[in-house]
Amino acid sequence: MLEKHRSLRGTLTSKIKESVFAVFGENILLPINTKASALENSQWKSSKNVRRCYTYLFQLMAKGSNISYMARII
């Protein structure tokens, strides 16, 4: 049961990551290697582009739209 839960969690995480990069695009949100070191991860998370995308998460995608970036990702 625990293995199935871990597998489902991993699948969900992968789908969300794919969706995040699809919504923001790889030009805005640079990809990060899943085997990156802690330092590389930290540098990526503190980058200007990642911080900008984070601030967009709960904003509407366009004026007059009722869909937020988060809703589109999910």
mmCIF file of N, CA and C in Angstrom:
data_model
loop_
_atom_site.group_PDB
_atom_site.id
_atom_site.type_symbol
_atom_site.label_atom_id
_atom_site.label_comp_id
_atom_site.label_asym_id
_atom_site.label_seq_id
_atom_site.Cartn_x
_atom_site.Cartn_y
_atom_site.Cartn_z
ATOM 1 N N MET A 1 0.821 -1.198 0.000
ATOM 2 C CA MET A 1 0.000 0.000 0.000
ATOM 3 C C MET A 1 0.866 1.262 0.000
ATOM 4 N N LEU A 2 1.921 1.257 0.811
ATOM 5 C CA LEU A 2 2.805 2.416 0.889
ATOM 6 C C LEU A 2 3.514 2.651 -0.439
ATOM 7 N N GLU A 3 3.925 1.564 -1.096
ATOM 8 C CA GLU A 3 4.592 1.697 -2.396
ATOM 9 C C GLU A 3 3.651 2.300 -3.432
ATOM 10 N N LYS A 4 2.397 1.884 -3.412
ATOM 11 C CA LYS A 4 1.418 2.428 -4.358
ATOM 12 C C LYS A 4 1.212 3.920 -4.094
ATOM 13 N N HIS A 5 1.138 4.291 -2.823
ATOM 14 C CA HIS A 5 0.987 5.702 -2.455
ATOM 15 C C HIS A 5 2.179 6.513 -2.958
ATOM 16 N N ARG A 6 3.383 6.018 -2.764
ATOM 17 C CA ARG A 6 4.587 6.707 -3.236
ATOM 18 C C ARG A 6 4.587 6.834 -4.753
ATOM 19 N N SER A 7 4.152 5.797 -5.421
ATOM 20 C CA SER A 7 4.104 5.817 -6.879
ATOM 21 C C SER A 7 3.110 6.871 -7.372
ATOM 22 N N LEU A 8 1.939 6.907 -6.761
ATOM 23 C CA LEU A 8 0.929 7.900 -7.146
ATOM 24 C C LEU A 8 1.406 9.319 -6.856
ATOM 25 N N ARG A 9 2.074 9.499 -5.718
ATOM 26 C CA ARG A 9 2.603 10.819 -5.365
ATOM 27 C C ARG A 9 3.658 11.248 -6.372
ATOM 28 N N GLY A 10 4.516 10.325 -6.773
ATOM 29 C CA GLY A 10 5.539 10.627 -7.768
ATOM 30 C C GLY A 10 4.934 10.980 -9.114
ATOM 31 N N THR A 11 3.903 10.257 -9.509
ATOM 32 C CA THR A 11 3.219 10.534 -10.773
ATOM 33 C C THR A 11 2.564 11.909 -10.735
ATOM 34 N N LEU A 12 1.894 12.224 -9.639
ATOM 35 C CA LEU A 12 1.244 13.526 -9.498
ATOM 36 C C LEU A 12 2.279 14.651 -9.535
ATOM 37 N N THR A 13 3.380 14.469 -8.838
ATOM 38 C CA THR A 13 4.445 15.473 -8.835
ATOM 39 C C THR A 13 4.977 15.698 -10.237
ATOM 40 N N SER A 14 5.197 14.636 -10.978
ATOM 41 C CA SER A 14 5.697 14.754 -12.355
ATOM 42 C C SER A 14 4.711 15.503 -13.240
ATOM 43 N N LYS A 15 3.432 15.192 -13.108
ATOM 44 C CA LYS A 15 2.412 15.860 -13.923
ATOM 45 C C LYS A 15 2.335 17.353 -13.598
ATOM 46 N N ILE A 16 2.442 17.697 -12.320
ATOM 47 C CA ILE A 16 2.402 19.107 -11.929
ATOM 48 C C ILE A 16 3.624 19.838 -12.468
ATOM 49 N N LYS A 17 4.799 19.218 -12.378
ATOM 50 C CA LYS A 17 6.013 19.839 -12.921
ATOM 51 C C LYS A 17 5.869 20.076 -14.424
ATOM 52 N N GLU A 18 5.363 19.099 -15.137
ATOM 53 C CA GLU A 18 5.152 19.253 -16.582
ATOM 54 C C GLU A 18 4.202 20.411 -16.864
ATOM 55 N N SER A 19 3.142 20.489 -16.090
ATOM 56 C CA SER A 19 2.145 21.531 -16.286
ATOM 57 C C SER A 19 2.709 22.914 -15.969
ATOM 58 N N VAL A 20 3.502 23.027 -14.909
ATOM 59 C CA VAL A 20 4.122 24.306 -14.549
ATOM 60 C C VAL A 20 4.983 24.810 -15.699
ATOM 61 N N PHE A 21 5.812 23.938 -16.260
ATOM 62 C CA PHE A 21 6.686 24.353 -17.356
ATOM 63 C C PHE A 21 5.887 24.617 -18.633
ATOM 64 N N ALA A 22 4.781 23.925 -18.812
ATOM 65 C CA ALA A 22 3.944 24.181 -19.988
ATOM 66 C C ALA A 22 3.259 25.545 -19.881
ATOM 67 N N VAL A 23 2.809 25.896 -18.688
ATOM 68 C CA VAL A 23 2.112 27.167 -18.484
ATOM 69 C C VAL A 23 3.072 28.350 -18.571
ATOM 70 N N PHE A 24 4.200 28.249 -17.880
ATOM 71 C CA PHE A 24 5.140 29.370 -17.851
ATOM 72 C C PHE A 24 6.124 29.346 -19.014
ATOM 73 N N GLY A 25 6.323 28.196 -19.599
ATOM 74 C CA GLY A 25 7.256 28.084 -20.717
ATOM 75 C C GLY A 25 8.697 28.016 -20.238
ATOM 76 N N GLU A 26 9.504 27.292 -20.979
ATOM 77 C CA GLU A 26 10.900 27.114 -20.585
ATOM 78 C C GLU A 26 11.734 28.357 -20.855
ATOM 79 N N ASN A 27 11.184 29.332 -21.581
ATOM 80 C CA ASN A 27 11.905 30.590 -21.773
ATOM 81 C C ASN A 27 11.865 31.435 -20.510
ATOM 82 N N ILE A 28 10.763 31.347 -19.782
ATOM 83 C CA ILE A 28 10.617 32.120 -18.549
ATOM 84 C C ILE A 28 11.139 31.324 -17.357
ATOM 85 N N LEU A 29 10.742 30.088 -17.261
ATOM 86 C CA LEU A 29 11.115 29.241 -16.131
ATOM 87 C C LEU A 29 12.109 28.198 -16.619
ATOM 88 N N LEU A 30 13.374 28.442 -16.352
ATOM 89 C CA LEU A 30 14.413 27.531 -16.826
ATOM 90 C C LEU A 30 14.286 26.171 -16.150
ATOM 91 N N PRO A 31 14.482 25.088 -16.904
ATOM 92 C CA PRO A 31 14.377 23.751 -16.314
ATOM 93 C C PRO A 31 15.486 23.501 -15.298
ATOM 94 N N ILE A 32 15.209 22.625 -14.354
ATOM 95 C CA ILE A 32 16.195 22.223 -13.349
ATOM 96 C C ILE A 32 16.329 20.711 -13.400
ATOM 97 N N ASN A 33 17.544 20.241 -13.352
ATOM 98 C CA ASN A 33 17.818 18.808 -13.355
ATOM 99 C C ASN A 33 17.331 18.204 -12.041
ATOM 100 N N THR A 34 16.627 17.099 -12.120
ATOM 101 C CA THR A 34 16.111 16.461 -10.904
ATOM 102 C C THR A 34 17.228 15.915 -10.024
ATOM 103 N N LYS A 35 18.402 15.761 -10.585
ATOM 104 C CA LYS A 35 19.540 15.270 -9.806
ATOM 105 C C LYS A 35 20.503 16.412 -9.452
ATOM 106 N N ALA A 36 20.007 17.634 -9.491
ATOM 107 C CA ALA A 36 20.833 18.799 -9.174
ATOM 108 C C ALA A 36 21.237 18.769 -7.701
ATOM 109 N N SER A 37 22.373 19.356 -7.421
ATOM 110 C CA SER A 37 22.853 19.428 -6.039
ATOM 111 C C SER A 37 21.986 20.400 -5.244
ATOM 112 N N ALA A 38 22.135 20.358 -3.929
ATOM 113 C CA ALA A 38 21.378 21.263 -3.070
ATOM 114 C C ALA A 38 21.707 22.716 -3.401
ATOM 115 N N LEU A 39 22.956 22.994 -3.704
ATOM 116 C CA LEU A 39 23.364 24.355 -4.055
ATOM 117 C C LEU A 39 22.709 24.802 -5.359
ATOM 118 N N GLU A 40 22.727 23.928 -6.369
ATOM 119 C CA GLU A 40 22.089 24.257 -7.653
ATOM 120 C C GLU A 40 20.590 24.482 -7.474
ATOM 121 N N ASN A 41 19.966 23.637 -6.657
ATOM 122 C CA ASN A 41 18.540 23.772 -6.363
ATOM 123 C C ASN A 41 18.252 25.114 -5.705
ATOM 124 N N SER A 42 19.053 25.467 -4.733
ATOM 125 C CA SER A 42 18.891 26.724 -4.016
ATOM 126 C C SER A 42 19.063 27.919 -4.948
ATOM 127 N N GLN A 43 20.063 27.852 -5.811
ATOM 128 C CA GLN A 43 20.301 28.937 -6.766
ATOM 129 C C GLN A 43 19.130 29.065 -7.736
ATOM 130 N N TRP A 44 18.610 27.936 -8.194
ATOM 131 C CA TRP A 44 17.475 27.947 -9.117
ATOM 132 C C TRP A 44 16.256 28.570 -8.438
ATOM 133 N N LYS A 45 15.979 28.137 -7.201
ATOM 134 C CA LYS A 45 14.808 28.636 -6.481
ATOM 135 C C LYS A 45 14.897 30.128 -6.186
ATOM 136 N N SER A 46 16.108 30.639 -6.012
ATOM 137 C CA SER A 46 16.253 32.062 -5.700
ATOM 138 C C SER A 46 16.460 32.923 -6.948
ATOM 139 N N SER A 47 16.378 32.310 -8.122
ATOM 140 C CA SER A 47 16.556 33.078 -9.356
ATOM 141 C C SER A 47 15.380 34.034 -9.566
ATOM 142 N N LYS A 48 15.636 35.095 -10.301
ATOM 143 C CA LYS A 48 14.620 36.116 -10.562
ATOM 144 C C LYS A 48 13.410 35.519 -11.284
ATOM 145 N N ASN A 49 13.659 34.641 -12.240
ATOM 146 C CA ASN A 49 12.555 34.058 -13.014
ATOM 147 C C ASN A 49 11.658 33.172 -12.161
ATOM 148 N N VAL A 50 12.249 32.376 -11.282
ATOM 149 C CA VAL A 50 11.449 31.499 -10.419
ATOM 150 C C VAL A 50 10.623 32.347 -9.457
ATOM 151 N N ARG A 51 11.239 33.373 -8.880
ATOM 152 C CA ARG A 51 10.500 34.256 -7.971
ATOM 153 C C ARG A 51 9.349 34.951 -8.700
ATOM 154 N N ARG A 52 9.584 35.368 -9.935
ATOM 155 C CA ARG A 52 8.537 36.028 -10.714
ATOM 156 C C ARG A 52 7.378 35.057 -10.973
ATOM 157 N N CYS A 53 7.694 33.837 -11.372
ATOM 158 C CA CYS A 53 6.638 32.842 -11.618
ATOM 159 C C CYS A 53 5.858 32.549 -10.343
ATOM 160 N N TYR A 54 6.561 32.492 -9.215
ATOM 161 C CA TYR A 54 5.893 32.243 -7.935
ATOM 162 C C TYR A 54 4.870 33.341 -7.641
ATOM 163 N N THR A 55 5.229 34.590 -7.919
ATOM 164 C CA THR A 55 4.292 35.687 -7.652
ATOM 165 C C THR A 55 3.088 35.633 -8.585
ATOM 166 N N TYR A 56 3.235 35.036 -9.744
ATOM 167 C CA TYR A 56 2.134 34.920 -10.702
ATOM 168 C C TYR A 56 1.121 33.845 -10.323
ATOM 169 N N LEU A 57 1.496 32.887 -9.498
ATOM 170 C CA LEU A 57 0.655 31.716 -9.257
ATOM 171 C C LEU A 57 -0.804 32.038 -8.945
ATOM 172 N N PHE A 58 -1.056 33.039 -8.126
ATOM 173 C CA PHE A 58 -2.425 33.325 -7.711
ATOM 174 C C PHE A 58 -3.030 34.515 -8.448
ATOM 175 N N GLN A 59 -2.327 35.004 -9.462
ATOM 176 C CA GLN A 59 -2.854 36.092 -10.279
ATOM 177 C C GLN A 59 -3.633 35.508 -11.457
ATOM 178 N N LEU A 60 -4.520 36.321 -12.002
ATOM 179 C CA LEU A 60 -5.270 35.893 -13.180
ATOM 180 C C LEU A 60 -4.347 35.882 -14.389
ATOM 181 N N MET A 61 -4.592 34.964 -15.296
ATOM 182 C CA MET A 61 -3.717 34.796 -16.451
ATOM 183 C C MET A 61 -3.775 35.985 -17.404
ATOM 184 N N ALA A 62 -4.935 36.622 -17.518
ATOM 185 C CA ALA A 62 -5.080 37.774 -18.410
ATOM 186 C C ALA A 62 -6.190 38.664 -17.880
ATOM 187 N N LYS A 63 -6.160 39.916 -18.263
ATOM 188 C CA LYS A 63 -7.237 40.824 -17.858
ATOM 189 C C LYS A 63 -8.559 40.284 -18.385
ATOM 190 N N GLY A 64 -9.562 40.312 -17.522
ATOM 191 C CA GLY A 64 -10.875 39.825 -17.915
ATOM 192 C C GLY A 64 -11.022 38.315 -17.780
ATOM 193 N N SER A 65 -9.935 37.628 -17.493
ATOM 194 C CA SER A 65 -9.975 36.174 -17.325
ATOM 195 C C SER A 65 -10.361 35.851 -15.891
ATOM 196 N N ASN A 66 -10.981 34.727 -15.672
ATOM 197 C CA ASN A 66 -11.276 34.295 -14.312
ATOM 198 C C ASN A 66 -10.449 33.069 -13.942
ATOM 199 N N ILE A 67 -9.405 32.802 -14.705
ATOM 200 C CA ILE A 67 -8.549 31.642 -14.453
ATOM 201 C C ILE A 67 -7.181 32.119 -13.981
ATOM 202 N N SER A 68 -6.775 31.637 -12.804
ATOM 203 C CA SER A 68 -5.450 31.977 -12.291
ATOM 204 C C SER A 68 -4.421 31.002 -12.876
ATOM 205 N N TYR A 69 -3.169 31.372 -12.757
ATOM 206 C CA TYR A 69 -2.104 30.479 -13.207
ATOM 207 C C TYR A 69 -2.184 29.143 -12.456
ATOM 208 N N MET A 70 -2.462 29.209 -11.139
ATOM 209 C CA MET A 70 -2.550 27.989 -10.331
ATOM 210 C C MET A 70 -3.663 27.086 -10.841
ATOM 211 N N ALA A 71 -4.815 27.664 -11.157
ATOM 212 C CA ALA A 71 -5.935 26.862 -11.667
ATOM 213 C C ALA A 71 -5.560 26.201 -12.984
ATOM 214 N N ARG A 72 -4.865 26.913 -13.834
ATOM 215 C CA ARG A 72 -4.449 26.342 -15.124
ATOM 216 C C ARG A 72 -3.473 25.184 -14.907
ATOM 217 N N ILE A 73 -2.571 25.337 -13.956
ATOM 218 C CA ILE A 73 -1.580 24.293 -13.686
ATOM 219 C C ILE A 73 -2.262 23.036 -13.164
ATOM 220 N N ILE A 74 -3.188 23.218 -12.240
ATOM 221 C CA ILE A 74 -3.866 22.065 -11.632
ATOM 222 C C ILE A 74 -4.848 21.481 -12.614
#
